[in-house]
Coordinates of C-alpha atoms in Angstrom, one line a residue:
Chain A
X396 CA 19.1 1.0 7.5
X397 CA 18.2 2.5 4.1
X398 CA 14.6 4.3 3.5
X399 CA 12.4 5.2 1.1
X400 CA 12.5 8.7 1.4
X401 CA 15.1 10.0 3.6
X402 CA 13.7 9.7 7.5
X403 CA 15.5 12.7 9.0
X404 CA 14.2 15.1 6.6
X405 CA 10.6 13.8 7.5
X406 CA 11.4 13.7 10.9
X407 CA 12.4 17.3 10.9
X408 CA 9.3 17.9 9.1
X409 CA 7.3 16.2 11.3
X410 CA 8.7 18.3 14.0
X411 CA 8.1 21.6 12.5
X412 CA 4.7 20.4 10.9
X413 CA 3.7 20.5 15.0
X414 CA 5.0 22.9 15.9
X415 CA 3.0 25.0 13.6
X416 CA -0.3 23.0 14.6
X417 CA 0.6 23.7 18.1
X418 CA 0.8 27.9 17.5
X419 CA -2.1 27.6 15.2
X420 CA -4.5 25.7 16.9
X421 CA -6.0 23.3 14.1
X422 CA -5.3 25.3 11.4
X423 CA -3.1 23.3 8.6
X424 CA -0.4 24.2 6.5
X425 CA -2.2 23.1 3.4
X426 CA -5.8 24.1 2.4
X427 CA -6.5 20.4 1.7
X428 CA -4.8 19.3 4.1
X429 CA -2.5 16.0 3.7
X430 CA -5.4 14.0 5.5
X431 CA -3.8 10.3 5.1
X432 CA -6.2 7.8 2.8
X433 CA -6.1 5.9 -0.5
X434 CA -4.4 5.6 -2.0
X435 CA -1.4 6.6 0.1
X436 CA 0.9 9.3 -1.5
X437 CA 4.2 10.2 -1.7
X438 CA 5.7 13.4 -3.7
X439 CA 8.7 14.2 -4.7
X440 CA 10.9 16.8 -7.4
X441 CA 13.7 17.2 -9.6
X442 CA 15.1 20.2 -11.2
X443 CA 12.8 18.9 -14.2
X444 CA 10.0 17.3 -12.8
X445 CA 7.0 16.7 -10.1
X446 CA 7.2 13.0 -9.0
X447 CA 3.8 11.9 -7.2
X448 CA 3.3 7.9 -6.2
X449 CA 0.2 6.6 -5.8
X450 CA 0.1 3.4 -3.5
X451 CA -3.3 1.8 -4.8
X452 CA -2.7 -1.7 -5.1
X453 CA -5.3 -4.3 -7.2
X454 CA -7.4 -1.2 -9.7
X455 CA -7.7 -1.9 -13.2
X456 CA -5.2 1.1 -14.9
X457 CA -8.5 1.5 -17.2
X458 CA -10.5 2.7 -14.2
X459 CA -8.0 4.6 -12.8
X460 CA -8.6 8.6 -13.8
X461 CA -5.6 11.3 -13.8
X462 CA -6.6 14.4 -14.2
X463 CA -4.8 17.9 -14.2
X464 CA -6.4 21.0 -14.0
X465 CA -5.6 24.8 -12.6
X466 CA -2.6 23.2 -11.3
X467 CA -4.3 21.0 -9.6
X468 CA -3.5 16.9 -9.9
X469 CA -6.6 14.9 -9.1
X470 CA -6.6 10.8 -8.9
X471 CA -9.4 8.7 -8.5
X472 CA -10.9 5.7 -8.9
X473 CA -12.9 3.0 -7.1
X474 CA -12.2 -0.4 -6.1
X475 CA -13.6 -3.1 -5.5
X476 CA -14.0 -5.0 -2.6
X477 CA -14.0 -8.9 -1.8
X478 CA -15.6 -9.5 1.3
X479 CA -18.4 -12.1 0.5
X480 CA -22.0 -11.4 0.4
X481 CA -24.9 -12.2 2.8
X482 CA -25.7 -15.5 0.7
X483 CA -22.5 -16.9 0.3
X484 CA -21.3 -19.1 2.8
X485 CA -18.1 -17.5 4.1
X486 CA -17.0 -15.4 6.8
X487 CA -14.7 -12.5 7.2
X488 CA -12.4 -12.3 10.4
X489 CA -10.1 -9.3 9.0
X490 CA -11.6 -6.7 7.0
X491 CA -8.8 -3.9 7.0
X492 CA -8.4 -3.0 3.1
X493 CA -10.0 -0.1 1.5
X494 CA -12.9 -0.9 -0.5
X495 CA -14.7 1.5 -2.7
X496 CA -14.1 5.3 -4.5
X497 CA -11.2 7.2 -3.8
X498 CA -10.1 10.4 -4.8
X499 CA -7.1 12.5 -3.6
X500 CA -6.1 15.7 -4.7
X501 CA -3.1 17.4 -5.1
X502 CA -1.8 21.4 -5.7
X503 CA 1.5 21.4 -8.1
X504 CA 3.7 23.4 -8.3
X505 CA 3.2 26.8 -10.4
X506 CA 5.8 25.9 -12.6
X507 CA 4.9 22.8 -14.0
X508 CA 3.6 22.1 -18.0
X509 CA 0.0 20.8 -17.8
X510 CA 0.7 19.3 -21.6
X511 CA 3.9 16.9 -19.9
X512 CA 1.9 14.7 -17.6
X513 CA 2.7 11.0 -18.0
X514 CA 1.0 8.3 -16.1
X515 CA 2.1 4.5 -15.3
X516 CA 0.6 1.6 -13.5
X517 CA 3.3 -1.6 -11.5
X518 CA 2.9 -3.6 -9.1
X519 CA -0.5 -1.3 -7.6
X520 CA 1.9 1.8 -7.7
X521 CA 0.3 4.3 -9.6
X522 CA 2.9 6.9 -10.8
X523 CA 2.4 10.4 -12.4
X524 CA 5.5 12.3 -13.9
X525 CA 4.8 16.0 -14.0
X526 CA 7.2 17.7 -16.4
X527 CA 7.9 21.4 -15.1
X528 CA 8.6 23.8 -18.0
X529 CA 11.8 25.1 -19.9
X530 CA 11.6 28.1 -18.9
X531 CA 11.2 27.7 -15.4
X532 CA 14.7 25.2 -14.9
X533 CA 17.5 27.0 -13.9
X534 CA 20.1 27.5 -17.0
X535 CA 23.3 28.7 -16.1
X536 CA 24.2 32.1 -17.7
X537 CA 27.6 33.1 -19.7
X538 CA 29.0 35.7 -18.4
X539 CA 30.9 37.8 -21.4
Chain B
X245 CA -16.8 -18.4 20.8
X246 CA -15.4 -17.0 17.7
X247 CA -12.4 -19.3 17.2
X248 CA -10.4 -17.8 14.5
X249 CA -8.8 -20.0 12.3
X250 CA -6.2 -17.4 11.3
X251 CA -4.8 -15.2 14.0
X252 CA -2.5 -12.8 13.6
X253 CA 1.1 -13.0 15.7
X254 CA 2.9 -10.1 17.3
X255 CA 6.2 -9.2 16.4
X256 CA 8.7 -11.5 17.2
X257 CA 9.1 -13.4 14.0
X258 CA 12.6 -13.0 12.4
X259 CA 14.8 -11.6 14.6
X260 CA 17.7 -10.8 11.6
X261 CA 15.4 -7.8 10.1
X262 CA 14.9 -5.3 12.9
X263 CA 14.5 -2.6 11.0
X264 CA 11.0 -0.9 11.1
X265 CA 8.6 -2.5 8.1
X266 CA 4.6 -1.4 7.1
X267 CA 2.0 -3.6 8.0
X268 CA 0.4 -4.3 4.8
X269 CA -3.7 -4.1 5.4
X270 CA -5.6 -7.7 5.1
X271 CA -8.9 -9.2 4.6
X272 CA -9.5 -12.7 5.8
X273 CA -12.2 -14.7 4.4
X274 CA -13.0 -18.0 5.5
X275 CA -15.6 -20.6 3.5
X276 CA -16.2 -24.0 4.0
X277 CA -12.8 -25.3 2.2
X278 CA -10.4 -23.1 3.7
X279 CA -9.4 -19.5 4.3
X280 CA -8.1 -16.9 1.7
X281 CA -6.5 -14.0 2.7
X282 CA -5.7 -10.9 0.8
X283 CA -2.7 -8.6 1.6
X284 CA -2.1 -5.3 0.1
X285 CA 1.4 -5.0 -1.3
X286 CA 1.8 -2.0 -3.8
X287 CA 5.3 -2.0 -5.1
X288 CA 6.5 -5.4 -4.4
X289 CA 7.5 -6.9 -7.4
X290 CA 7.4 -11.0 -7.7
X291 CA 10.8 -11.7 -7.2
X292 CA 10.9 -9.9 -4.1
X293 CA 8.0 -11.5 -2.0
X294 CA 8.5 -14.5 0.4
X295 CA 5.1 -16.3 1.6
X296 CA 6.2 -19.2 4.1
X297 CA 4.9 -21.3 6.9
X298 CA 7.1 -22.1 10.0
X299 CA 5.3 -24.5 12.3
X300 CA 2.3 -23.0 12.6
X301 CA 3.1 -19.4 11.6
X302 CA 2.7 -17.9 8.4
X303 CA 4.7 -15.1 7.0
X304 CA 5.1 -12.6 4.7
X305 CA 7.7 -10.6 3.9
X306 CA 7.8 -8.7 0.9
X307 CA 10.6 -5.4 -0.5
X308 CA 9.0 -2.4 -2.2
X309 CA 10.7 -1.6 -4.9
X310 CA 10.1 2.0 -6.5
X311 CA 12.0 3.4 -9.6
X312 CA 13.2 7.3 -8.0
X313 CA 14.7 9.0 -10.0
X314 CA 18.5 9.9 -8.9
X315 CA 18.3 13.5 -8.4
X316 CA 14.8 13.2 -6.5
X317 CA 14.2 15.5 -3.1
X318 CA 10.9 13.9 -0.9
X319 CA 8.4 17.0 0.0
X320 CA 6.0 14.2 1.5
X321 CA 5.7 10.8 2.3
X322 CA 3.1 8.8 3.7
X323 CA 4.7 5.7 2.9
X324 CA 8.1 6.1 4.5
X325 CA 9.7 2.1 4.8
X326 CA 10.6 -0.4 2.1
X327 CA 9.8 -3.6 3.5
X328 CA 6.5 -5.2 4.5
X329 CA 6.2 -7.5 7.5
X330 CA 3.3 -9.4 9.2
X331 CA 2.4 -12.8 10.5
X332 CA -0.2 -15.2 11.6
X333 CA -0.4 -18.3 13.5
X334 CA -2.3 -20.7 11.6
X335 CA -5.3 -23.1 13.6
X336 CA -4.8 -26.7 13.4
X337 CA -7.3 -27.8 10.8
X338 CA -5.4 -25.4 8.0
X339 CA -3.3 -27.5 6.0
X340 CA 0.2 -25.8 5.9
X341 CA 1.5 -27.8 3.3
X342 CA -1.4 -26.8 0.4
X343 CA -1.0 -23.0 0.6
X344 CA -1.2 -21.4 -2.9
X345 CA 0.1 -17.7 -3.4
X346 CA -0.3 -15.4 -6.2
X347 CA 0.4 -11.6 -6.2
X348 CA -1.5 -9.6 -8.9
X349 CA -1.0 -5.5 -9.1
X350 CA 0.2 -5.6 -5.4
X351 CA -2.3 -7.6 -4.3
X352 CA -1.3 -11.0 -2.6
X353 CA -4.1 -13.5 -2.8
X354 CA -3.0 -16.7 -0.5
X355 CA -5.2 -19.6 -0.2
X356 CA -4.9 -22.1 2.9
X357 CA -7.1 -24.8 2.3
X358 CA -8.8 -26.7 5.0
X359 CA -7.2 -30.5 5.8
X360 CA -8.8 -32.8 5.0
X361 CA -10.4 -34.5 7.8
X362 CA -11.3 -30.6 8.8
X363 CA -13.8 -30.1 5.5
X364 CA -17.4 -30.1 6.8
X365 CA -19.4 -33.4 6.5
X366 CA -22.8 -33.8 6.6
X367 CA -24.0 -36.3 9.4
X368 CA -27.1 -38.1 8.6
X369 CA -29.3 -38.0 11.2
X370 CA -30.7 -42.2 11.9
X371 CA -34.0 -42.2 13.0
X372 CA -34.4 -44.6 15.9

């Protein structure tokens, strides 16, 4: 079995994450919190880069707003929804997807450049590339 | 009472893929002409979705396929699986054989028209 992002490593994660929630009561490791909603999100790095994936399926990329700010990455949007209206003559059995504005926020890491952000749209994955700077990527050092 | 025309069927469906897959959220819409159902799929390119009908089930099964980049470490996922799994067991008035499928931005829009003989007719009333 193969996985998106590896399973253990989440598992473990999962593990400590309550744990910690157990000693702390309710308190959260995060500020904001990693909530789930919509879009869902996955994050991950490289040695040059912030990787965040936005799962928001059928959004116009026009409507779709990335912003960053104070190190802070914030994605939002709205959708819109297709259950029919009171006059039309349909019915809806199954009314599970999101409908409506979203917005999810996300702290980056101190390191990254707020000028590098690139932004992409496929297939309703929404993907932001945050660039982390020179400076901050480890450069192996001659020694004389 | 409510007799759905689309209900949804538990598990069992292929028993070659095991492997844990997301439920992909739906909304299902039914008019006079037939039922259309839309299934969110982020990620799952064309080539990589299969609608079908077996008897009277309907599935979908669908890859997601994300470009990582090699050297890539997760710090959080909330989408953890790469395949997308659900079925339904179609009512007898839905004509299998005229379902119509098109993804657009990860959103599948299927259409299951109505047979025939099921499309509502109006019944004139005789006066005696």
């Amino acid at each position: 079995m193969y996985s998106l992002f590896s399973r253990d490593l989440f598992a473990e994660f999962d593990r400590l994450q309550r744990e910690l929630q157990q000693s702390f009561g309710t308190m959260s490791p995060s500020i904001r919190g990693f909530a789930p909603g919509f879009p869902a999100l996955n994050v991950g790095s490289t040695p040059r880069s912030v990787e965040v994936y936005a799962f928001a399926p059928g959004i116009d990329p026009a409507r779709i707003e990335v912003n960053l700010e104070r190190g802070v990455l914030t994605i939002e949007g709205e959708r819109a929804g297709v259950l029919p209206t009171d006059d039309d003559k349909a019915t809806a059995h199954v009314n599970e997807r999101f409908e409506g504005r979203f917005r999810r926020v996300l702290s980056m890491p101190d390191d990254i450049d707020p000028g590098a952000v690139n932004a992409s749209y496929r297939d309703g994955v929404l993907h932001v590339s945050v660039q982390r700077r020179e400076s901050a990527q480890p450069r192996r050092i001659e020694v004389q | 009472m409510n007799t759905r025309a689309v209900t949804e069927t538990k598990a069992n469906t292929s028993p070659s893929r095991e492997e844990p897959a997301l439920l992909p959220p739906v909304d299902v819409i039914e008019d006079a002409t037939g039922i259309t159902l839309y299934a969110d799929l982020p990620g799952v390119p064309k080539d990589r979705l299969n609608v079908r009908v077996e008897g009277e089930t309907l599935l979908i099964d669908a890859d997601l396929v994300l470009a990582l980049p090699q050297d890539m470490q997760a710090s959080h996922a909330e989408v953890r699986h790469t395949h997308y799994r659900r079925a339904f067991t179609l009512s007898r008035e839905l004509d299998p054989g005229q379902v119509s499928a098109e993804l657009s931005q990860g959103v599948l829009r299927l259409r299951i028209p109505k047979a025939e003989h099921a499309q509502p007719r109006r019944i004139a009333v005789q006066v005696a």
